[in-house]
Amino acid sequence: MNKVRYIFVTGGVASSLGKGVSIASIGALLEAREFKVTIQKMDPYINVDPGTMSPFQHGEVYVTEDGAETDLDLGYYERFTSARLSRENSVSTGQIYYSVIQRERRGEYLGRTVQVIPHITNEIKNRILTLKKTNPDVDFILVEIGGTVGDIESVPFLEAIRQFRLDAGTENTMFIHLTLVPSITVAGEIKTKPTQHSVKELLKQGIQPDLLICRAANLLEPDVKEKISLFCNVKKERVISAPDIESSIYEIPVIYHNEGLDNEIIRYFRLEERSPLFFEIMNPTLAKWENLVSTLKHPRGRVRIALIGKYMQLSDAYRSLYEALQHGGLANYLHVEMDKIDSETITEENVGEILKDAQGILVPGGFGERGVSGKLAAIRYARENKIPYFGICLGMQTAVIEFARNVAGLKMANSTEFDSDTEHPVISLMEEQVSITDKGGTMRLGAYPCVLKPGSLIEEAYQKSEIYERHRHRYEFTNRYRNQLEASGLVISGTSPDGELVETIELPRHTHPWFVAVQYHPEFKSKPLDPHPLFIKFIEKSAQVRR
Ligand code: GLN
């Protein structure tokens, strides 16, 4: 088996420093040096997964290929690297306790007292080792410890990684600590004390960081690095600046590289022979990141997209979607201006005014009835005014309802999610969902194949006839309305291979420039270096609209 090295990333001083993006960028740099990586997230909360958490609490739920509902950081890992993540890449305190307690009930602890150390910590270590088994070809396993050092919840995880080093050896494990170096605005002075305290806090858990990544407004001056180095017992070259970025998180791999981060990792693990140190950008993958950043900074134009959803005021609730739109923009050398509109503010009366500048309209996924009438009004507006429309999940279901009501004449058409007694349930609970009562992990989740209709808009976008996309839903297009809606002009352009499930719909080319809606979530598979075809096409078509 390949020799695996482990990099553990903890966070200090404050939450929301961008640990997920940071570790994803480390992954990108290692891949640029032709190492294979995978990344695991350890979340200290007691929920088994974020699937049951509201986007208001936790941001987006990111769905992996194998249908795990995970933390949105996994989205960053997949966007920045080619690691294929699965259920095993996402661990929570809830999962750890759940399996330890199940084992206890089965009598597997043979009468012993079950304790945090060693039973919980062993289970945590096992999760890391499982990943090694399921990814035998990786060179690096990167593990992000969620939360902030000093939180009660993260203590068992820190203890587990401390022990992990004992088992795996110091030469095979590296501890990276991401911290904040604030400046006190009035004095303009850089403060290293919070970092010192945070490192002390880690030391209390028996962990001496090997490298520090310091979030700060600007690059750290050498004297500040020296001070941090001295007080935190970390070599000066291993104090890396992570300055606030100008345009996009996709700058981060290049910034880290310029700070010497990947060189230091290579030195630490003594991998110079396999991957010589280099000090300027000459690496082909890094060059791609550089180009991407330059396109982001100097777009050839702009395109204005209206997003109509329920959690629009939260920057993370549709994280993958915002990223995917940006990728679609990049592919067209355009800056995507996103007009995030709360669907509850839209009515039939004001929709024209609200959407008058939109060159494209997108309704993303969502749950529950709140805001649906605003979405329907926006979709009708897009359809009637020939504005490119892209519907995702609930955005497809509402597009079907809108079409049924306003084109096919089924005035009372609805989804049974919003009205269980509706006269025309054009969207209804999937057969397999009827008897399910548990909420966690029970939707139709993960990647499924879908066959596209030859000559359709969607086939044109993908340039292939069979695709795999990720789902997260309980409701579906009701088959008995197929004929009637098709007779009124709706095109069913993609179905499950057996033809049973409607996965994509569109309007015919001669009636609308681009109206495509999909039951799945294409945003999960879009990457900056490999933008998703539907986002590329949607942006391309929207950019052709003059307003
Ligand atoms: N609420 C809808 C369903 O469960 C749509 C879900 C979604 O948009 N992810 O089918």
PDB file of N, CA and C in Angstrom, residues 324-391:
ATOM      1  N   ALA A 324     -20.978  27.870  -8.732  1.00  0.00           N
ATOM      2  CA  ALA A 324     -21.191  27.318 -10.074  1.00  0.00           C
ATOM      3  C   ALA A 324     -21.532  28.432 -11.070  1.00  0.00           C
ATOM      4  N   LEU A 325     -22.291  29.429 -10.618  1.00  0.00           N
ATOM      5  CA  LEU A 325     -22.601  30.546 -11.515  1.00  0.00           C
ATOM      6  C   LEU A 325     -21.333  31.305 -11.873  1.00  0.00           C
ATOM      7  N   GLN A 326     -20.490  31.455 -10.880  1.00  0.00           N
ATOM      8  CA  GLN A 326     -19.217  32.123 -11.132  1.00  0.00           C
ATOM      9  C   GLN A 326     -18.382  31.316 -12.144  1.00  0.00           C
ATOM     10  N   HIS A 327     -18.417  29.983 -12.002  1.00  0.00           N
ATOM     11  CA  HIS A 327     -17.680  29.151 -12.955  1.00  0.00           C
ATOM     12  C   HIS A 327     -18.246  29.313 -14.368  1.00  0.00           C
ATOM     13  N   GLY A 328     -19.580  29.341 -14.443  1.00  0.00           N
ATOM     14  CA  GLY A 328     -20.220  29.530 -15.750  1.00  0.00           C
ATOM     15  C   GLY A 328     -19.792  30.854 -16.357  1.00  0.00           C
ATOM     16  N   GLY A 329     -19.656  31.870 -15.500  1.00  0.00           N
ATOM     17  CA  GLY A 329     -19.186  33.175 -15.941  1.00  0.00           C
ATOM     18  C   GLY A 329     -17.756  33.086 -16.456  1.00  0.00           C
ATOM     19  N   LEU A 330     -16.898  32.419 -15.681  1.00  0.00           N
ATOM     20  CA  LEU A 330     -15.491  32.274 -16.065  1.00  0.00           C
ATOM     21  C   LEU A 330     -15.355  31.666 -17.455  1.00  0.00           C
ATOM     22  N   ALA A 331     -16.144  30.624 -17.720  1.00  0.00           N
ATOM     23  CA  ALA A 331     -16.065  29.940 -19.011  1.00  0.00           C
ATOM     24  C   ALA A 331     -16.424  30.885 -20.153  1.00  0.00           C
ATOM     25  N   ASN A 332     -17.232  31.904 -19.839  1.00  0.00           N
ATOM     26  CA  ASN A 332     -17.633  32.881 -20.859  1.00  0.00           C
ATOM     27  C   ASN A 332     -16.862  34.209 -20.725  1.00  0.00           C
ATOM     28  N   TYR A 333     -15.860  34.221 -19.874  1.00  0.00           N
ATOM     29  CA  TYR A 333     -15.066  35.439 -19.591  1.00  0.00           C
ATOM     30  C   TYR A 333     -15.942  36.583 -19.094  1.00  0.00           C
ATOM     31  N   LEU A 334     -16.982  36.231 -18.338  1.00  0.00           N
ATOM     32  CA  LEU A 334     -17.907  37.260 -17.871  1.00  0.00           C
ATOM     33  C   LEU A 334     -17.971  37.273 -16.347  1.00  0.00           C
ATOM     34  N   HIS A 335     -18.224  38.442 -15.827  1.00  0.00           N
ATOM     35  CA  HIS A 335     -18.487  38.554 -14.398  1.00  0.00           C
ATOM     36  C   HIS A 335     -19.987  38.392 -14.192  1.00  0.00           C
ATOM     37  N   VAL A 336     -20.360  37.502 -13.288  1.00  0.00           N
ATOM     38  CA  VAL A 336     -21.787  37.273 -13.049  1.00  0.00           C
ATOM     39  C   VAL A 336     -22.238  38.130 -11.863  1.00  0.00           C
ATOM     40  N   GLU A 337     -23.124  39.052 -12.154  1.00  0.00           N
ATOM     41  CA  GLU A 337     -23.707  39.849 -11.076  1.00  0.00           C
ATOM     42  C   GLU A 337     -24.939  39.125 -10.599  1.00  0.00           C
ATOM     43  N   MET A 338     -24.945  38.767  -9.335  1.00  0.00           N
ATOM     44  CA  MET A 338     -26.091  37.996  -8.837  1.00  0.00           C
ATOM     45  C   MET A 338     -27.020  38.904  -8.054  1.00  0.00           C
ATOM     46  N   ASP A 339     -28.233  38.940  -8.523  1.00  0.00           N
ATOM     47  CA  ASP A 339     -29.260  39.701  -7.845  1.00  0.00           C
ATOM     48  C   ASP A 339     -30.037  38.725  -6.989  1.00  0.00           C
ATOM     49  N   LYS A 340     -29.762  38.730  -5.708  1.00  0.00           N
ATOM     50  CA  LYS A 340     -30.378  37.703  -4.849  1.00  0.00           C
ATOM     51  C   LYS A 340     -31.694  38.233  -4.301  1.00  0.00           C
ATOM     52  N   ILE A 341     -32.760  37.645  -4.766  1.00  0.00           N
ATOM     53  CA  ILE A 341     -34.078  38.197  -4.435  1.00  0.00           C
ATOM     54  C   ILE A 341     -34.864  37.216  -3.572  1.00  0.00           C
ATOM     55  N   ASP A 342     -35.369  37.723  -2.466  1.00  0.00           N
ATOM     56  CA  ASP A 342     -36.193  36.915  -1.574  1.00  0.00           C
ATOM     57  C   ASP A 342     -37.542  36.688  -2.253  1.00  0.00           C
ATOM     58  N   SER A 343     -37.870  35.426  -2.515  1.00  0.00           N
ATOM     59  CA  SER A 343     -39.088  35.135  -3.288  1.00  0.00           C
ATOM     60  C   SER A 343     -40.346  35.648  -2.601  1.00  0.00           C
ATOM     61  N   GLU A 344     -40.289  35.838  -1.293  1.00  0.00           N
ATOM     62  CA  GLU A 344     -41.480  36.318  -0.595  1.00  0.00           C
ATOM     63  C   GLU A 344     -41.826  37.765  -0.930  1.00  0.00           C
ATOM     64  N   THR A 345     -40.875  38.472  -1.522  1.00  0.00           N
ATOM     65  CA  THR A 345     -41.159  39.880  -1.846  1.00  0.00           C
ATOM     66  C   THR A 345     -41.775  40.029  -3.240  1.00  0.00           C
ATOM     67  N   ILE A 346     -41.849  38.912  -3.999  1.00  0.00           N
ATOM     68  CA  ILE A 346     -42.328  39.016  -5.382  1.00  0.00           C
ATOM     69  C   ILE A 346     -43.818  38.684  -5.487  1.00  0.00           C
ATOM     70  N   THR A 347     -44.538  39.513  -6.228  1.00  0.00           N
ATOM     71  CA  THR A 347     -45.957  39.245  -6.497  1.00  0.00           C
ATOM     72  C   THR A 347     -46.177  39.361  -8.011  1.00  0.00           C
ATOM     73  N   GLU A 348     -47.353  38.927  -8.475  1.00  0.00           N
ATOM     74  CA  GLU A 348     -47.707  39.066  -9.894  1.00  0.00           C
ATOM     75  C   GLU A 348     -47.621  40.542 -10.315  1.00  0.00           C
ATOM     76  N   GLU A 349     -47.917  41.431  -9.379  1.00  0.00           N
ATOM     77  CA  GLU A 349     -47.963  42.864  -9.713  1.00  0.00           C
ATOM     78  C   GLU A 349     -46.566  43.472  -9.843  1.00  0.00           C
ATOM     79  N   ASN A 350     -45.662  43.127  -8.897  1.00  0.00           N
ATOM     80  CA  ASN A 350     -44.371  43.821  -8.924  1.00  0.00           C
ATOM     81  C   ASN A 350     -43.284  43.071  -9.685  1.00  0.00           C
ATOM     82  N   VAL A 351     -43.606  41.855 -10.175  1.00  0.00           N
ATOM     83  CA  VAL A 351     -42.543  41.022 -10.745  1.00  0.00           C
ATOM     84  C   VAL A 351     -41.826  41.702 -11.917  1.00  0.00           C
ATOM     85  N   GLY A 352     -42.579  42.413 -12.742  1.00  0.00           N
ATOM     86  CA  GLY A 352     -41.998  43.062 -13.919  1.00  0.00           C
ATOM     87  C   GLY A 352     -40.983  44.113 -13.516  1.00  0.00           C
ATOM     88  N   GLU A 353     -41.314  44.849 -12.476  1.00  0.00           N
ATOM     89  CA  GLU A 353     -40.419  45.888 -11.994  1.00  0.00           C
ATOM     90  C   GLU A 353     -39.155  45.263 -11.375  1.00  0.00           C
ATOM     91  N   ILE A 354     -39.376  44.247 -10.551  1.00  0.00           N
ATOM     92  CA  ILE A 354     -38.242  43.627  -9.843  1.00  0.00           C
ATOM     93  C   ILE A 354     -37.264  42.969 -10.825  1.00  0.00           C
ATOM     94  N   LEU A 355     -37.808  42.367 -11.890  1.00  0.00           N
ATOM     95  CA  LEU A 355     -36.930  41.587 -12.781  1.00  0.00           C
ATOM     96  C   LEU A 355     -36.573  42.328 -14.069  1.00  0.00           C
ATOM     97  N   LYS A 356     -36.816  43.621 -14.107  1.00  0.00           N
ATOM     98  CA  LYS A 356     -36.664  44.322 -15.385  1.00  0.00           C
ATOM     99  C   LYS A 356     -35.224  44.327 -15.928  1.00  0.00           C
ATOM    100  N   ASP A 357     -34.242  44.177 -15.069  1.00  0.00           N
ATOM    101  CA  ASP A 357     -32.858  44.178 -15.549  1.00  0.00           C
ATOM    102  C   ASP A 357     -32.258  42.786 -15.708  1.00  0.00           C
ATOM    103  N   ALA A 358     -33.014  41.777 -15.270  1.00  0.00           N
ATOM    104  CA  ALA A 358     -32.428  40.431 -15.251  1.00  0.00           C
ATOM    105  C   ALA A 358     -32.222  39.897 -16.658  1.00  0.00           C
ATOM    106  N   GLN A 359     -31.012  39.425 -16.940  1.00  0.00           N
ATOM    107  CA  GLN A 359     -30.736  38.802 -18.247  1.00  0.00           C
ATOM    108  C   GLN A 359     -30.942  37.293 -18.179  1.00  0.00           C
ATOM    109  N   GLY A 360     -30.990  36.777 -16.966  1.00  0.00           N
ATOM    110  CA  GLY A 360     -31.281  35.362 -16.759  1.00  0.00           C
ATOM    111  C   GLY A 360     -31.946  35.223 -15.404  1.00  0.00           C
ATOM    112  N   ILE A 361     -32.806  34.215 -15.279  1.00  0.00           N
ATOM    113  CA  ILE A 361     -33.530  34.028 -14.014  1.00  0.00           C
ATOM    114  C   ILE A 361     -33.329  32.586 -13.565  1.00  0.00           C
ATOM    115  N   LEU A 362     -33.002  32.433 -12.284  1.00  0.00           N
ATOM    116  CA  LEU A 362     -32.743  31.089 -11.769  1.00  0.00           C
ATOM    117  C   LEU A 362     -33.525  30.879 -10.478  1.00  0.00           C
ATOM    118  N   VAL A 363     -34.261  29.775 -10.404  1.00  0.00           N
ATOM    119  CA  VAL A 363     -34.893  29.382  -9.140  1.00  0.00           C
ATOM    120  C   VAL A 363     -34.200  28.109  -8.661  1.00  0.00           C
ATOM    121  N   PRO A 364     -33.542  28.200  -7.490  1.00  0.00           N
ATOM    122  CA  PRO A 364     -32.799  27.049  -6.980  1.00  0.00           C
ATOM    123  C   PRO A 364     -33.677  26.107  -6.154  1.00  0.00           C
ATOM    124  N   GLY A 365     -33.045  25.154  -5.504  1.00  0.00           N
ATOM    125  CA  GLY A 365     -33.745  24.199  -4.662  1.00  0.00           C
ATOM    126  C   GLY A 365     -34.331  24.859  -3.431  1.00  0.00           C
ATOM    127  N   GLY A 366     -35.246  24.158  -2.797  1.00  0.00           N
ATOM    128  CA  GLY A 366     -35.848  24.689  -1.588  1.00  0.00           C
ATOM    129  C   GLY A 366     -36.901  23.741  -1.056  1.00  0.00           C
ATOM    130  N   PHE A 367     -37.391  24.069   0.112  1.00  0.00           N
ATOM    131  CA  PHE A 367     -38.374  23.208   0.766  1.00  0.00           C
ATOM    132  C   PHE A 367     -39.506  24.056   1.315  1.00  0.00           C
ATOM    133  N   GLY A 368     -40.719  23.521   1.244  1.00  0.00           N
ATOM    134  CA  GLY A 368     -41.861  24.171   1.888  1.00  0.00           C
ATOM    135  C   GLY A 368     -42.502  25.241   1.030  1.00  0.00           C
ATOM    136  N   GLU A 369     -43.686  25.633   1.451  1.00  0.00           N
ATOM    137  CA  GLU A 369     -44.520  26.475   0.607  1.00  0.00           C
ATOM    138  C   GLU A 369     -44.152  27.956   0.603  1.00  0.00           C
ATOM    139  N   ARG A 370     -43.471  28.374   1.670  1.00  0.00           N
ATOM    140  CA  ARG A 370     -43.197  29.801   1.803  1.00  0.00           C
ATOM    141  C   ARG A 370     -42.429  30.323   0.583  1.00  0.00           C
ATOM    142  N   GLY A 371     -42.919  31.410   0.019  1.00  0.00           N
ATOM    143  CA  GLY A 371     -42.214  32.018  -1.112  1.00  0.00           C
ATOM    144  C   GLY A 371     -42.525  31.401  -2.464  1.00  0.00           C
ATOM    145  N   VAL A 372     -43.343  30.346  -2.498  1.00  0.00           N
ATOM    146  CA  VAL A 372     -43.571  29.666  -3.771  1.00  0.00           C
ATOM    147  C   VAL A 372     -44.311  30.560  -4.771  1.00  0.00           C
ATOM    148  N   SER A 373     -45.277  31.343  -4.287  1.00  0.00           N
ATOM    149  CA  SER A 373     -46.033  32.159  -5.249  1.00  0.00           C
ATOM    150  C   SER A 373     -45.122  33.171  -5.944  1.00  0.00           C
ATOM    151  N   GLY A 374     -44.128  33.684  -5.229  1.00  0.00           N
ATOM    152  CA  GLY A 374     -43.172  34.608  -5.840  1.00  0.00           C
ATOM    153  C   GLY A 374     -42.331  33.905  -6.905  1.00  0.00           C
ATOM    154  N   LYS A 375     -41.964  32.664  -6.612  1.00  0.00           N
ATOM    155  CA  LYS A 375     -41.181  31.897  -7.594  1.00  0.00           C
ATOM    156  C   LYS A 375     -42.015  31.658  -8.849  1.00  0.00           C
ATOM    157  N   LEU A 376     -43.286  31.307  -8.644  1.00  0.00           N
ATOM    158  CA  LEU A 376     -44.160  31.059  -9.798  1.00  0.00           C
ATOM    159  C   LEU A 376     -44.289  32.327 -10.651  1.00  0.00           C
ATOM    160  N   ALA A 377     -44.403  33.463  -9.987  1.00  0.00           N
ATOM    161  CA  ALA A 377     -44.530  34.727 -10.731  1.00  0.00           C
ATOM    162  C   ALA A 377     -43.252  34.991 -11.538  1.00  0.00           C
ATOM    163  N   ALA A 378     -42.103  34.704 -10.924  1.00  0.00           N
ATOM    164  CA  ALA A 378     -40.827  34.939 -11.613  1.00  0.00           C
ATOM    165  C   ALA A 378     -40.674  34.009 -12.811  1.00  0.00           C
ATOM    166  N   ILE A 379     -41.107  32.765 -12.649  1.00  0.00           N
ATOM    167  CA  ILE A 379     -40.974  31.791 -13.743  1.00  0.00           C
ATOM    168  C   ILE A 379     -41.896  32.199 -14.901  1.00  0.00           C
ATOM    169  N   ARG A 380     -43.104  32.613 -14.544  1.00  0.00           N
ATOM    170  CA  ARG A 380     -44.027  33.053 -15.594  1.00  0.00           C
ATOM    171  C   ARG A 380     -43.417  34.232 -16.362  1.00  0.00           C
ATOM    172  N   TYR A 381     -42.829  35.135 -15.600  1.00  0.00           N
ATOM    173  CA  TYR A 381     -42.203  36.302 -16.221  1.00  0.00           C
ATOM    174  C   TYR A 381     -41.095  35.868 -17.189  1.00  0.00           C
ATOM    175  N   ALA A 382     -40.274  34.922 -16.737  1.00  0.00           N
ATOM    176  CA  ALA A 382     -39.168  34.429 -17.585  1.00  0.00           C
ATOM    177  C   ALA A 382     -39.733  33.779 -18.846  1.00  0.00           C
ATOM    178  N   ARG A 383     -40.769  32.982 -18.669  1.00  0.00           N
ATOM    179  CA  ARG A 383     -41.337  32.256 -19.811  1.00  0.00           C
ATOM    180  C   ARG A 383     -41.955  33.250 -20.811  1.00  0.00           C
ATOM    181  N   GLU A 384     -42.768  34.166 -20.296  1.00  0.00           N
ATOM    182  CA  GLU A 384     -43.494  35.055 -21.199  1.00  0.00           C
ATOM    183  C   GLU A 384     -42.601  36.111 -21.840  1.00  0.00           C
ATOM    184  N   ASN A 385     -41.564  36.531 -21.091  1.00  0.00           N
ATOM    185  CA  ASN A 385     -40.701  37.581 -21.639  1.00  0.00           C
ATOM    186  C   ASN A 385     -39.437  37.039 -22.304  1.00  0.00           C
ATOM    187  N   LYS A 386     -39.398  35.735 -22.452  1.00  0.00           N
ATOM    188  CA  LYS A 386     -38.299  35.059 -23.148  1.00  0.00           C
ATOM    189  C   LYS A 386     -36.927  35.376 -22.544  1.00  0.00           C
ATOM    190  N   ILE A 387     -36.925  35.372 -21.210  1.00  0.00           N
ATOM    191  CA  ILE A 387     -35.665  35.539 -20.482  1.00  0.00           C
ATOM    192  C   ILE A 387     -35.156  34.130 -20.152  1.00  0.00           C
ATOM    193  N   PRO A 388     -33.882  33.829 -20.425  1.00  0.00           N
ATOM    194  CA  PRO A 388     -33.376  32.498 -20.105  1.00  0.00           C
ATOM    195  C   PRO A 388     -33.711  32.103 -18.667  1.00  0.00           C
ATOM    196  N   TYR A 389     -34.171  30.875 -18.529  1.00  0.00           N
ATOM    197  CA  TYR A 389     -34.564  30.382 -17.209  1.00  0.00           C
ATOM    198  C   TYR A 389     -33.838  29.081 -16.910  1.00  0.00           C
ATOM    199  N   PHE A 390     -33.363  28.982 -15.677  1.00  0.00           N
ATOM    200  CA  PHE A 390     -32.697  27.773 -15.222  1.00  0.00           C
ATOM    201  C   PHE A 390     -33.331  27.391 -13.886  1.00  0.00           C
ATOM    202  N   GLY A 391     -34.011  26.257 -13.861  1.00  0.00           N
ATOM    203  CA  GLY A 391     -34.660  25.795 -12.632  1.00  0.00           C
ATOM    204  C   GLY A 391     -33.922  24.595 -12.076  1.00  0.00           C
TER     205      GLY A 391
END
